[in-house]
Amino acid sequence: MEKGKIVALEDRIPKLKEQRRRKANRRLVLLLILFFTMIVVVAYSQSPLSHVKIITVKGNEVYSDAELIKMSGISTNTNIWKVSKSDTASKLQQLSEIKKAEIKIHWPNTIQIQVKEHKRVAYLKQDTNYFPIMENGKILKDRKTEIIPVNSPILFEFKEGKVLNQMVKELEILPSEILNSISEIHYSPKKTDQYHISLFMNDGFEVSATLRSFSEKMVHYPSIISQLDPNKKGIIDLEVGSYFKAFEPEVEEKEVEKDKGEG
């Protein structure tokens, strides 16, 4: 019995040695693969092959691709491993018209810049220049133009601050058809109302209003002018009620209804 057991154990020794040899070989192969992979990665990261080759820009209208790429600090000499998505996005969001920026890395060597720009709500007129006013209430002094903007109200005498912020907020609420009917908006504060504004409409009427209720009352503008003689221009007062006063020398004042059918 003991002799038989000894023979059986001796028979297993070559098999155990073979299994150990195979395991050692597998470990050696894995170590070699890992070693050469590390060498390839290090060599790639230090070589021109790891440099950015393609930079794409999406979502931009105001800024050119070249402007955004320059501001990002990324070029074809930039190592793609050294690109910080958060730092690059922060740089782009410092631009006055960039609301949000996102950086995506597409391996092996492509960078995508995705931006969302602030919307231009109106323009501020100063001398012969027009300055864009953004949805966040900022006036872009570095984006002036002498070309008269189309389809955007032109503001006069406004400055950055709570009044302009309220003006922008009210304009964003208005339906596009009413917004497009406004030619000029003048900030004309009174002793009794620091939020008073005067509007000049494309159809020749003027509007006297307060920012405290501007969008709420201005939505009724189409209904109001439908009750008036289009050949008899004047001022529509929306401060308290809704009144119309014809320009001089004609003297006419009457209350107008906000909506047809109101008594």
Short mmCIF file of C-alpha atoms in Angstrom, two decimals:
data_model
loop_
_atom_site.label_atom_id
_atom_site.label_comp_id
_atom_site.label_asym_id
_atom_site.label_seq_id
_atom_site.Cartn_x
_atom_site.Cartn_y
_atom_site.Cartn_z
CA MET A 1 0.00 0.00 0.00
CA GLU A 2 2.75 2.47 0.99
CA LYS A 3 4.88 1.51 -2.01
CA GLY A 4 1.95 2.09 -4.31
CA LYS A 5 1.35 5.53 -2.84
CA ILE A 6 5.03 6.45 -3.29
CA VAL A 7 4.94 5.43 -6.96
CA ALA A 8 1.77 7.47 -7.55
CA LEU A 9 3.37 10.59 -6.01
CA GLU A 10 6.49 10.16 -8.12
CA ASP A 11 4.29 9.94 -11.20
CA ARG A 12 2.71 13.32 -10.30
CA ILE A 13 5.98 15.21 -9.83
CA PRO A 14 6.64 15.77 -13.57
CA LYS A 15 3.09 17.03 -14.01
CA LEU A 16 3.44 19.48 -11.11
CA LYS A 17 6.70 20.75 -12.55
CA GLU A 18 5.04 21.27 -15.95
CA GLN A 19 2.16 23.20 -14.41
CA ARG A 20 4.57 25.42 -12.48
CA ARG A 21 6.61 26.03 -15.63
CA ARG A 22 3.49 27.04 -17.58
CA LYS A 23 2.40 29.42 -14.82
CA ALA A 24 5.87 30.96 -14.74
CA ASN A 25 5.80 31.37 -18.53
CA ARG A 26 2.38 33.05 -18.42
CA ARG A 27 3.58 35.44 -15.75
CA LEU A 28 6.68 36.22 -17.78
CA VAL A 29 4.58 36.89 -20.90
CA LEU A 30 2.23 39.20 -18.94
CA LEU A 31 5.16 41.07 -17.44
CA LEU A 32 6.76 41.45 -20.87
CA ILE A 33 3.47 42.71 -22.36
CA LEU A 34 3.08 45.19 -19.50
CA PHE A 35 6.70 46.30 -19.83
CA PHE A 36 6.49 46.87 -23.59
CA THR A 37 3.09 48.59 -23.22
CA MET A 38 4.61 51.01 -20.74
CA ILE A 39 7.51 51.66 -23.10
CA VAL A 40 5.11 52.34 -25.99
CA VAL A 41 2.96 54.66 -23.85
CA VAL A 42 5.97 56.60 -22.58
CA ALA A 43 7.47 56.82 -26.06
CA TYR A 44 4.11 57.96 -27.51
CA SER A 45 3.54 60.57 -24.80
CA GLN A 46 7.01 62.05 -25.40
CA SER A 47 6.86 61.99 -29.18
CA PRO A 48 5.18 64.32 -31.70
CA LEU A 49 2.62 61.56 -32.25
CA SER A 50 0.94 62.58 -28.98
CA HIS A 51 0.51 66.20 -30.08
CA VAL A 52 -2.95 67.54 -30.89
CA LYS A 53 -3.61 67.20 -34.61
CA ILE A 54 -7.22 68.35 -34.97
CA ILE A 55 -9.15 71.05 -33.04
CA THR A 56 -12.85 71.43 -33.82
CA VAL A 57 -15.17 74.17 -32.52
CA LYS A 58 -18.97 73.91 -32.25
CA GLY A 59 -21.76 76.23 -31.09
CA ASN A 60 -20.01 79.52 -31.90
CA GLU A 61 -21.56 82.36 -33.89
CA VAL A 62 -20.08 85.53 -32.46
CA TYR A 63 -16.54 84.28 -31.96
CA SER A 64 -14.56 82.71 -34.80
CA ASP A 65 -12.95 79.29 -34.51
CA ALA A 66 -9.53 80.94 -34.49
CA GLU A 67 -10.46 83.27 -31.60
CA LEU A 68 -11.70 80.43 -29.40
CA ILE A 69 -8.77 78.16 -30.21
CA LYS A 70 -6.34 80.95 -29.36
CA MET A 71 -8.11 81.67 -26.07
CA SER A 72 -8.11 77.96 -25.17
CA GLY A 73 -4.31 77.86 -25.29
CA ILE A 74 -4.38 74.60 -27.26
CA SER A 75 -2.35 74.28 -30.46
CA THR A 76 -0.85 71.56 -32.64
CA ASN A 77 2.23 71.75 -30.41
CA THR A 78 0.19 70.84 -27.32
CA ASN A 79 0.65 67.37 -25.86
CA ILE A 80 -2.83 65.85 -25.69
CA TRP A 81 -1.95 64.22 -22.37
CA LYS A 82 -1.41 67.65 -20.84
CA VAL A 83 -4.78 69.11 -21.87
CA SER A 84 -6.88 69.97 -18.80
CA LYS A 85 -10.54 70.01 -19.78
CA SER A 86 -11.65 72.03 -16.74
CA ASP A 87 -8.87 74.63 -17.00
CA THR A 88 -9.45 75.10 -20.72
CA ALA A 89 -13.22 75.50 -20.21
CA SER A 90 -12.57 78.11 -17.48
CA LYS A 91 -10.38 80.13 -19.85
CA LEU A 92 -13.08 80.21 -22.51
CA GLN A 93 -15.79 81.15 -20.01
CA GLN A 94 -13.83 84.30 -19.21
CA LEU A 95 -14.90 85.64 -22.60
CA SER A 96 -17.80 88.07 -22.25
CA GLU A 97 -20.10 86.28 -24.68
CA ILE A 98 -19.42 82.69 -23.62
CA LYS A 99 -22.07 81.27 -21.30
CA LYS A 100 -20.67 77.74 -21.08
CA ALA A 101 -17.73 75.82 -22.54
CA GLU A 102 -17.04 72.10 -22.64
CA ILE A 103 -13.88 70.35 -23.81
CA LYS A 104 -13.92 66.81 -25.20
CA ILE A 105 -10.88 64.69 -26.00
CA HIS A 106 -11.18 62.19 -28.82
CA TRP A 107 -8.20 59.90 -28.91
CA PRO A 108 -5.66 59.67 -30.32
CA ASN A 109 -5.23 63.38 -31.15
CA THR A 110 -8.46 65.36 -31.55
CA ILE A 111 -9.84 68.10 -29.29
CA GLN A 112 -13.44 69.32 -29.55
CA ILE A 113 -14.44 72.72 -28.11
CA GLN A 114 -18.20 73.03 -27.54
CA VAL A 115 -19.48 76.46 -26.49
CA LYS A 116 -22.80 78.10 -25.70
CA GLU A 117 -22.88 81.85 -26.21
CA HIS A 118 -24.92 84.45 -24.37
CA LYS A 119 -27.78 85.75 -26.49
CA ARG A 120 -27.70 89.35 -27.73
CA VAL A 121 -30.93 91.00 -26.58
CA ALA A 122 -30.47 94.59 -27.74
CA TYR A 123 -27.90 97.26 -28.64
CA LEU A 124 -26.85 100.39 -26.77
CA LYS A 125 -26.37 103.52 -28.91
CA GLN A 126 -23.54 105.87 -27.87
CA ASP A 127 -22.45 108.56 -30.33
CA THR A 128 -22.12 106.75 -33.67
CA ASN A 129 -21.45 103.33 -32.14
CA TYR A 130 -23.70 100.42 -31.22
CA PHE A 131 -22.72 98.10 -28.36
CA PRO A 132 -24.30 94.64 -27.92
CA ILE A 133 -26.27 94.06 -24.73
CA MET A 134 -26.28 90.45 -23.60
CA GLU A 135 -28.93 88.42 -21.80
CA ASN A 136 -26.87 88.69 -18.60
CA GLY A 137 -27.09 92.51 -18.72
CA LYS A 138 -23.49 93.06 -19.82
CA ILE A 139 -22.63 95.74 -22.38
CA LEU A 140 -19.84 94.57 -24.70
CA LYS A 141 -17.62 97.60 -25.07
CA ASP A 142 -15.12 95.61 -27.16
CA ARG A 143 -17.73 94.63 -29.75
CA LYS A 144 -18.86 98.03 -30.96
CA THR A 145 -20.09 98.54 -34.50
CA GLU A 146 -21.19 101.52 -36.56
CA ILE A 147 -23.60 99.39 -38.57
CA ILE A 148 -27.22 99.84 -37.48
CA PRO A 149 -28.39 96.48 -36.04
CA VAL A 150 -31.51 94.94 -37.54
CA ASN A 151 -34.27 93.13 -35.65
CA SER A 152 -32.93 94.27 -32.27
CA PRO A 153 -34.17 97.19 -30.16
CA ILE A 154 -31.72 100.07 -29.80
CA LEU A 155 -31.36 101.40 -26.25
CA PHE A 156 -30.37 104.92 -25.21
CA GLU A 157 -29.08 106.31 -21.88
CA PHE A 158 -28.85 102.91 -20.19
CA LYS A 159 -25.93 101.77 -18.01
CA GLU A 160 -25.04 98.41 -16.54
CA GLY A 161 -26.97 97.83 -13.35
CA LYS A 162 -30.39 96.98 -11.97
CA VAL A 163 -32.36 99.09 -14.46
CA LEU A 164 -30.66 97.54 -17.49
CA ASN A 165 -30.98 94.08 -15.95
CA GLN A 166 -34.72 94.65 -15.55
CA MET A 167 -34.96 95.94 -19.13
CA VAL A 168 -33.24 92.83 -20.47
CA LYS A 169 -35.48 90.59 -18.37
CA GLU A 170 -38.61 92.31 -19.69
CA LEU A 171 -37.45 92.11 -23.32
CA GLU A 172 -36.79 88.39 -23.03
CA ILE A 173 -40.40 87.82 -21.93
CA LEU A 174 -41.91 89.62 -24.93
CA PRO A 175 -43.10 87.61 -27.95
CA SER A 176 -40.75 87.99 -30.93
CA GLU A 177 -43.36 89.78 -33.08
CA ILE A 178 -43.69 92.55 -30.47
CA LEU A 179 -39.95 92.69 -29.81
CA ASN A 180 -39.29 93.13 -33.53
CA SER A 181 -41.79 96.00 -33.67
CA ILE A 182 -39.69 98.10 -31.26
CA SER A 183 -37.22 100.49 -32.87
CA GLU A 184 -35.81 102.45 -29.90
CA ILE A 185 -36.06 102.38 -26.11
CA HIS A 186 -34.97 105.46 -24.16
CA TYR A 187 -34.35 105.38 -20.43
CA SER A 188 -36.25 108.46 -19.18
CA PRO A 189 -36.58 108.26 -15.38
CA LYS A 190 -38.99 110.50 -13.50
CA LYS A 191 -38.94 111.70 -9.91
CA THR A 192 -41.88 109.40 -9.25
CA ASP A 193 -40.56 106.47 -11.28
CA GLN A 194 -36.90 105.59 -11.74
CA TYR A 195 -37.95 102.80 -14.11
CA HIS A 196 -39.72 104.95 -16.68
CA ILE A 197 -38.94 104.32 -20.37
CA SER A 198 -40.06 105.79 -23.70
CA LEU A 199 -40.37 103.62 -26.79
CA PHE A 200 -40.42 104.49 -30.48
CA MET A 201 -42.16 101.84 -32.53
CA ASN A 202 -41.55 100.86 -36.14
CA ASP A 203 -45.15 101.74 -36.99
CA GLY A 204 -44.72 105.38 -35.90
CA PHE A 205 -46.36 105.25 -32.48
CA GLU A 206 -44.64 106.11 -29.22
CA VAL A 207 -45.11 104.27 -25.94
CA SER A 208 -44.69 105.63 -22.42
CA ALA A 209 -44.22 102.85 -19.88
CA THR A 210 -42.58 101.69 -16.69
CA LEU A 211 -40.31 98.66 -16.44
CA ARG A 212 -42.29 97.54 -13.40
CA SER A 213 -45.12 96.35 -15.67
CA PHE A 214 -43.61 96.68 -19.15
CA SER A 215 -43.85 93.13 -20.53
CA GLU A 216 -47.22 92.55 -18.83
CA LYS A 217 -48.79 95.53 -20.62
CA MET A 218 -46.78 95.50 -23.82
CA VAL A 219 -48.16 92.10 -24.85
CA HIS A 220 -51.45 93.94 -25.50
CA TYR A 221 -49.82 96.34 -27.97
CA PRO A 222 -51.24 94.67 -31.13
CA SER A 223 -54.75 94.80 -29.66
CA ILE A 224 -54.33 98.45 -28.65
CA ILE A 225 -53.16 99.72 -32.04
CA SER A 226 -55.91 97.76 -33.80
CA GLN A 227 -58.36 100.17 -32.15
CA LEU A 228 -56.51 103.28 -33.34
CA ASP A 229 -56.44 105.13 -36.64
CA PRO A 230 -53.11 104.08 -38.26
CA ASN A 231 -52.92 107.50 -39.94
CA LYS A 232 -53.17 109.37 -36.65
CA LYS A 233 -49.98 108.81 -34.68
CA GLY A 234 -49.44 109.63 -31.03
CA ILE A 235 -48.31 108.40 -27.64
CA ILE A 236 -49.71 105.27 -26.01
CA ASP A 237 -49.41 105.60 -22.25
CA LEU A 238 -49.11 102.24 -20.47
CA GLU A 239 -47.90 103.51 -17.10
CA VAL A 240 -51.17 103.24 -15.19
CA GLY A 241 -53.97 102.37 -17.57
CA SER A 242 -53.85 102.38 -21.36
CA TYR A 243 -54.32 105.83 -22.89
CA PHE A 244 -53.69 107.31 -26.31
CA LYS A 245 -52.79 110.94 -26.97
CA ALA A 246 -52.38 112.16 -30.55
CA PHE A 247 -49.38 114.28 -31.45
CA GLU A 248 -49.83 118.05 -31.67
CA PRO A 249 -51.37 120.06 -33.24
CA GLU A 250 -54.20 117.53 -32.96
CA VAL A 251 -55.54 117.28 -29.44
CA GLU A 252 -57.09 113.96 -28.74
CA GLU A 253 -56.94 111.70 -25.72
CA LYS A 254 -58.92 108.59 -25.12
CA GLU A 255 -58.72 105.43 -23.09
CA VAL A 256 -58.03 102.30 -25.07
CA GLU A 257 -58.83 98.78 -24.10
CA LYS A 258 -56.11 96.18 -23.65
CA ASP A 259 -58.08 93.57 -25.52
CA LYS A 260 -60.92 93.72 -27.97
CA GLY A 261 -64.22 93.07 -26.32
CA GLU A 262 -63.26 94.47 -22.92
CA GLY A 263 -65.86 96.87 -21.55
#
